[in-house]
Short mmCIF file of C-alpha atoms and ligand atoms in Angstrom, two decimals:
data_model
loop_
_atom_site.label_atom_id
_atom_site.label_comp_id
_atom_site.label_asym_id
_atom_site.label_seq_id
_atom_site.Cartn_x
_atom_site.Cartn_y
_atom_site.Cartn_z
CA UNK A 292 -18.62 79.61 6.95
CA UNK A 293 -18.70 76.02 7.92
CA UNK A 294 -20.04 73.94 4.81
CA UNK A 295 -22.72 72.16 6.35
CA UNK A 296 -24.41 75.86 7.27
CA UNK A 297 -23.74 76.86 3.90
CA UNK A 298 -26.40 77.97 2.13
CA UNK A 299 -24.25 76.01 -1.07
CA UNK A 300 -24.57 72.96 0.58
CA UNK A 301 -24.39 71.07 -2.17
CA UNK A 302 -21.26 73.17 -3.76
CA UNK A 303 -19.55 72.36 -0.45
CA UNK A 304 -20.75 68.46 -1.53
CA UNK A 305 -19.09 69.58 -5.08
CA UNK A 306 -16.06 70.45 -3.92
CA UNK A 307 -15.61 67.25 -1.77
CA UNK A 308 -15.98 65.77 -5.19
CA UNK A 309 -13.52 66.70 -7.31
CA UNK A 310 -10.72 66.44 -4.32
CA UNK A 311 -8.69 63.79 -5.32
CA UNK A 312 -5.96 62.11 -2.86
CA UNK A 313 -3.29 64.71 -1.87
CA UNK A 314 -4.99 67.27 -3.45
CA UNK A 315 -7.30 69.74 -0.88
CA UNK A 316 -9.71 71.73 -2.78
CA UNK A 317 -11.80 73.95 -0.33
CA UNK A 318 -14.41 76.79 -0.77
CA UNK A 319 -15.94 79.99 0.91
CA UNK A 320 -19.03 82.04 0.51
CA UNK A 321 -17.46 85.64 -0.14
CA UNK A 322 -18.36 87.82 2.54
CA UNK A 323 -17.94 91.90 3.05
CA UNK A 324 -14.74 92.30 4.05
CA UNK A 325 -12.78 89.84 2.73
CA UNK A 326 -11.08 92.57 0.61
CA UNK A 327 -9.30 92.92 3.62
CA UNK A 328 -7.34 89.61 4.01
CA UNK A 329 -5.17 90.67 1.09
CA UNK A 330 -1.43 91.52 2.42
CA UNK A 331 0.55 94.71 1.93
CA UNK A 332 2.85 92.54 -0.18
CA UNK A 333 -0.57 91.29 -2.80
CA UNK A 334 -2.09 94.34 -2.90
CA UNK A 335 -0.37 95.98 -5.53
CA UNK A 336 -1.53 93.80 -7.88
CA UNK A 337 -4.98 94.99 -7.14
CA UNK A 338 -4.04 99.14 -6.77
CA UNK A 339 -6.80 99.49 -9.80
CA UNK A 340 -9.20 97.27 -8.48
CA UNK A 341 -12.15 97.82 -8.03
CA UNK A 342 -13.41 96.79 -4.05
CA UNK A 343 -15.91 93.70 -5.46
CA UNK A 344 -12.55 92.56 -7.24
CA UNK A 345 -9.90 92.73 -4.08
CA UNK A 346 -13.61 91.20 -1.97
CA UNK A 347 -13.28 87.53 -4.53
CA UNK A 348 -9.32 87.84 -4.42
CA UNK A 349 -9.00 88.00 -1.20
CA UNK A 350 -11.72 85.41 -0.31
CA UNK A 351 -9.35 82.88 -1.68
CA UNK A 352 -6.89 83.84 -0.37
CA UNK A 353 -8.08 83.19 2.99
CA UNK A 354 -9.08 79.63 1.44
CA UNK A 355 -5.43 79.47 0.21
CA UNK A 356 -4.25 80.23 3.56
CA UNK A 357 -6.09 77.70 5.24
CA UNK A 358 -5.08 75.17 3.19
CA UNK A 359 -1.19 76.19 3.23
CA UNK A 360 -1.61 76.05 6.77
CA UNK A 361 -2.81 72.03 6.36
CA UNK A 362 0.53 71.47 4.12
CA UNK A 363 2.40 73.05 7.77
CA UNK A 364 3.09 76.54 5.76
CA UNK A 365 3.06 79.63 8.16
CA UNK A 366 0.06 82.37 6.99
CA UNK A 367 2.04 84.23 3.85
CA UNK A 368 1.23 86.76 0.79
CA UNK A 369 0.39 84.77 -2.65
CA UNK A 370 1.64 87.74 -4.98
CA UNK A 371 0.15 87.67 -8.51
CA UNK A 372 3.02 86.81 -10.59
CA UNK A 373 3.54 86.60 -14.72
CA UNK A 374 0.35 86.77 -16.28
CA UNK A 375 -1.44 86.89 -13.13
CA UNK A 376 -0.47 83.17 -12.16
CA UNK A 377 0.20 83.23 -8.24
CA UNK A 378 3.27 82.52 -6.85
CA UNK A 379 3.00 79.61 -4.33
CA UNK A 380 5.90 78.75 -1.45
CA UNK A 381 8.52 76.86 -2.74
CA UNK A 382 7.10 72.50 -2.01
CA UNK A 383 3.54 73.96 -3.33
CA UNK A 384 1.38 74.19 -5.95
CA UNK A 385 -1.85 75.38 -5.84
CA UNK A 386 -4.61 77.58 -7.83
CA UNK A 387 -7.13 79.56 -7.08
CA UNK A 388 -10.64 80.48 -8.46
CA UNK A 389 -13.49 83.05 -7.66
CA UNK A 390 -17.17 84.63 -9.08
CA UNK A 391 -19.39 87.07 -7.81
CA UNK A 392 -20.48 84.42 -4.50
CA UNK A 393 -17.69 81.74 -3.72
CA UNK A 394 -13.82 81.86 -3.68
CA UNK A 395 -12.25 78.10 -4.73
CA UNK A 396 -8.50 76.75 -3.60
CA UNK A 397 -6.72 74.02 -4.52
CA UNK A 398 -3.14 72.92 -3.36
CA UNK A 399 -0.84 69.78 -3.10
CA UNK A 400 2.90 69.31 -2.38
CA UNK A 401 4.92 69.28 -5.93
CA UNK A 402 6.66 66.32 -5.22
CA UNK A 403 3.18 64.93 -6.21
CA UNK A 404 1.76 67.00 -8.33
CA UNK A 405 3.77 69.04 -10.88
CA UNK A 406 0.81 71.45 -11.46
CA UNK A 407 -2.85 72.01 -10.11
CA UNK A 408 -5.68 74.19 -11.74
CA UNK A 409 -8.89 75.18 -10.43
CA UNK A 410 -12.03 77.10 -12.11
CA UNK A 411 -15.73 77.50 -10.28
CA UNK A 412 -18.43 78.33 -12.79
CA UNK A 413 -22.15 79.30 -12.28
CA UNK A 414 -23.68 76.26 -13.60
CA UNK A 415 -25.78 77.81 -16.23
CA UNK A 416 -25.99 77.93 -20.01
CA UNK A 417 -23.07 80.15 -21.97
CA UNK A 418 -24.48 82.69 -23.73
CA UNK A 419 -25.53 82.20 -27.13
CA UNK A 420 -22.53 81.62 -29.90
CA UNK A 421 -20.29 81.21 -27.29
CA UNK A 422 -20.07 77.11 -28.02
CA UNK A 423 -18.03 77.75 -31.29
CA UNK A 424 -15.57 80.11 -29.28
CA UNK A 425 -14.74 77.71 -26.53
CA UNK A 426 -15.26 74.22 -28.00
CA UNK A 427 -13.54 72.41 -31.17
CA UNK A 428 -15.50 70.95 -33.55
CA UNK A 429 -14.51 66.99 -32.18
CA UNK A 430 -16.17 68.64 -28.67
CA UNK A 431 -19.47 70.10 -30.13
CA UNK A 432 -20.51 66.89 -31.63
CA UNK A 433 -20.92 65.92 -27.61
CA UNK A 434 -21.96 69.16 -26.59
CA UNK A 435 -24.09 70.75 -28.73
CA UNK A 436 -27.41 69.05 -27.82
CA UNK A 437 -26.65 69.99 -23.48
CA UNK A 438 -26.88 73.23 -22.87
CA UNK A 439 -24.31 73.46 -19.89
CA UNK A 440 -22.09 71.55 -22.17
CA UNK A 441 -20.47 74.23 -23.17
CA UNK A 442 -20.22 75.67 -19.65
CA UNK A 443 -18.43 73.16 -18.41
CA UNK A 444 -16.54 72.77 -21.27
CA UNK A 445 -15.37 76.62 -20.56
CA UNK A 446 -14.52 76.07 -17.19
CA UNK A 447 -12.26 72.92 -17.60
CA UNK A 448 -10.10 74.90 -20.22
CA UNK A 449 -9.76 77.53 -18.28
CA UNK A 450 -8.58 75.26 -14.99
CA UNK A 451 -6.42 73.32 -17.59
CA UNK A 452 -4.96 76.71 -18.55
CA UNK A 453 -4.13 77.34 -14.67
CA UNK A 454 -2.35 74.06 -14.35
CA UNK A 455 -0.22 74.91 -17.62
CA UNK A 456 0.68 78.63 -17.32
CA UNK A 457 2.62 78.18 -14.57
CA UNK A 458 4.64 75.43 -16.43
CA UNK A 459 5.21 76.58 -20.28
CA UNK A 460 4.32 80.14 -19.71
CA UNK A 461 2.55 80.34 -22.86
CA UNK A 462 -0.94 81.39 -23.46
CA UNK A 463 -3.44 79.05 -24.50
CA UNK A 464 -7.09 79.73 -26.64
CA UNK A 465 -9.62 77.56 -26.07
CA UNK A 466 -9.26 75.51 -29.46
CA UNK A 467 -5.67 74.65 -28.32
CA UNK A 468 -7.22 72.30 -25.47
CA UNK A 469 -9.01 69.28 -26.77
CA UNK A 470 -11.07 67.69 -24.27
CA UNK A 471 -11.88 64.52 -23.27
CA UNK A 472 -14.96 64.02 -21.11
CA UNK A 473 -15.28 60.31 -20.83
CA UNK A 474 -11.42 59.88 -19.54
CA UNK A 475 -10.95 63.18 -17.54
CA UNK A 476 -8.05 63.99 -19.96
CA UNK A 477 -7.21 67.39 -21.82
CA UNK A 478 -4.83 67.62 -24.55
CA UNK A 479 -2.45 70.94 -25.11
CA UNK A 480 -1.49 72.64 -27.75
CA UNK A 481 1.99 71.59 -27.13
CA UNK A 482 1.45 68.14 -26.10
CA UNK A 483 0.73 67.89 -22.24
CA UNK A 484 -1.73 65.99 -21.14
CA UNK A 485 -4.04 67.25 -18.04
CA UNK A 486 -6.30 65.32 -15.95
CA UNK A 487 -9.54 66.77 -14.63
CA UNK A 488 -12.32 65.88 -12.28
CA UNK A 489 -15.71 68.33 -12.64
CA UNK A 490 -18.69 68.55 -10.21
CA UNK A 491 -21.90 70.61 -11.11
CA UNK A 492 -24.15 71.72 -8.50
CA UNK A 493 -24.83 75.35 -7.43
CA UNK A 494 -21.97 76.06 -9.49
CA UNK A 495 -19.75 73.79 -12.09
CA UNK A 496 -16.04 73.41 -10.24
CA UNK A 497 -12.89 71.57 -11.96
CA UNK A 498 -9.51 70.36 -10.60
CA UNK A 499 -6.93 69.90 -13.16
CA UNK A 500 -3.77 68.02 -12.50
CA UNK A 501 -0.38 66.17 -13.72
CA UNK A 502 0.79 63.85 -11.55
CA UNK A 503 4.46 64.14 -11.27
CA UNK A 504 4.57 60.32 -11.40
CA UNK A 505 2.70 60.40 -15.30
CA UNK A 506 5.19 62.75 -16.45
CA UNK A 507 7.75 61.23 -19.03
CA UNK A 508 11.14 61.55 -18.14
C1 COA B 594 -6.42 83.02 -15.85
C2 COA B 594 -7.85 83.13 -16.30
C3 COA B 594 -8.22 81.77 -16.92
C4 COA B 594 -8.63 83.47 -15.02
O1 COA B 594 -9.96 83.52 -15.25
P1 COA B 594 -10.96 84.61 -14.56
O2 COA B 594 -12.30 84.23 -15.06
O3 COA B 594 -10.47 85.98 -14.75
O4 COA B 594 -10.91 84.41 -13.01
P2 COA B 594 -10.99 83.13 -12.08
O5 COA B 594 -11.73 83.51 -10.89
O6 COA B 594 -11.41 81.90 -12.81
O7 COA B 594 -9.45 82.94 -11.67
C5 COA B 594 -8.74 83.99 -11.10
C6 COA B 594 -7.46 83.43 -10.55
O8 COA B 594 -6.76 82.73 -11.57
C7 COA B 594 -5.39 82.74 -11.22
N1 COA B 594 -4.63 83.10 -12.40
C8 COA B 594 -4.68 84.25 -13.09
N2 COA B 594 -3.82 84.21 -14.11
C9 COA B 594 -3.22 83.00 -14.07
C10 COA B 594 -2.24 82.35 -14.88
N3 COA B 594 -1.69 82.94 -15.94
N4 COA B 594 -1.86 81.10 -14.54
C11 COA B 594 -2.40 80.47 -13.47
N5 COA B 594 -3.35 81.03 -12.67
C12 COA B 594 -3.74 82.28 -12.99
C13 COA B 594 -5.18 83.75 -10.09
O9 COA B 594 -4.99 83.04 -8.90
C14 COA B 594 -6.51 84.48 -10.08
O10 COA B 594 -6.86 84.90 -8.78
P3 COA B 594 -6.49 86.39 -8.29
O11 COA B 594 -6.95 87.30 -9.38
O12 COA B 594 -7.28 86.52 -7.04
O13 COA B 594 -5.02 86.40 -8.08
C15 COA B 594 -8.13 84.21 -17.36
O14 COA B 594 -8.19 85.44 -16.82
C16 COA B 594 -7.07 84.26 -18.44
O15 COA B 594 -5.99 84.80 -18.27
N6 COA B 594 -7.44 83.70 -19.59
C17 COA B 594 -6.61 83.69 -20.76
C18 COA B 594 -6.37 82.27 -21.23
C19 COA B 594 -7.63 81.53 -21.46
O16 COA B 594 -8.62 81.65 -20.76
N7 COA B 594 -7.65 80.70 -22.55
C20 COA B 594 -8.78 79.89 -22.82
C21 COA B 594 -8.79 78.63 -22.03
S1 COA B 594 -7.51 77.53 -22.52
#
């Protein structure tokens, strides 16, 4: 659906936000029959999935698609690989995102970027308790007195943890990323650091990224 005619107008306005240069971040409105897009080489991943599941899944995938096809990649499968991350053309790195409405991609060459994350979020409150599970105690001094704080707290960790999968191939809980709001930076359990730019409107979306050029030698 064409983002002015979007009925997320101001997600589309979201998503133009966060895109940073040589990284395209692009969105669709999940639609019946997206399920469909998925190719006979992604769908075993999704054998036990249920139809709403394969519907997001392959939603972004078409967004993926679209956007390899900017970076002059011919249409191809994105297989799930270990731990779910997907499995990107060799140049590429990208990351995908989804919830019960929109699909989210991200992409940019890797000579650029060594990694790219992407989460979309509802932008409403997490559920109550949910702030001491996601945030460390430095972050609830800023975000106990918002309540989407901890919302958007949830979904930068969890684009963070998209960017770094791929990478170290260890998993990550949410007290192992500290969070920086005021620079855009993220701190990992093992050192890396992660920018991140976040939008809220309709829904909260992140972009996390390491620029190849800001990693040490
Ligand atoms: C990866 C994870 C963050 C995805 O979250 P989600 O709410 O299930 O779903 P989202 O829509 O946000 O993202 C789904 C996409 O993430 C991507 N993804 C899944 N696992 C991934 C991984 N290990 N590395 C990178 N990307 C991954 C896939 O592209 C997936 O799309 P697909 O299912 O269509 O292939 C989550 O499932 C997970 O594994 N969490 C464990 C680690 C964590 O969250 N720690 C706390 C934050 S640091």
């Amino acid at each position: 659906m064409n983002a002015t005619h979007s009925p997320f107008a101001s997600l589309a306005r979201a998503v133009d936000a966060v895109s940073i240069p040589g990284i395209v971040v692009e969105h669709r409105l999940i639609a019946d029959g997206d399920e469909r897009a998925l190719l006979p080489e992604e769908m075993p991943a999704f054998a036990a999935s249920v139809t709403k599941v394969r519907r997001a899944s392959g939603a972004a995938r078409i967004v993926a698609r679209q956007l390899l096809a900017r970076f002059g990649q011919p249409p191809q499968a994105i297989p799930r690989g270990t731990a779910g991350m997907p499995l990107w053309p060799t140049g590429i790195v990208g990351s995908m995102a989804h919830d019960d409405t929109v699909a989210v991609a991200a992409m940019a060459a890797r000579r650029d970027f060594l990694s790219v994350g992407v989460d979309v979020e509802p932008a409403e409150p997490l559920e109550p308790g949910l702030l001491d599970i996601v945030a460390t105690a430095n972050e609830r001094q800023w975000a106990k007195d918002d309540p989407l704080a901890g919302r958007l707290l949830f979904a930068i960790k969890e684009a963070i943890y998209k960017a770094v999968y791929p990478l170290d191939r260890i998993f990550l809980d949410h007290h192992d990323v500290e969070v920086n709001l005021t620079d855009g930076t993220a701190v990992v359990r093992q050192g890396r650091v992660v920018r991140f730019r976040h939008c809220a409107a309709t829904h909260m979306v992140v972009l996390a990224f390491i620029p190849v050029a800001e990693v040490p030698p």
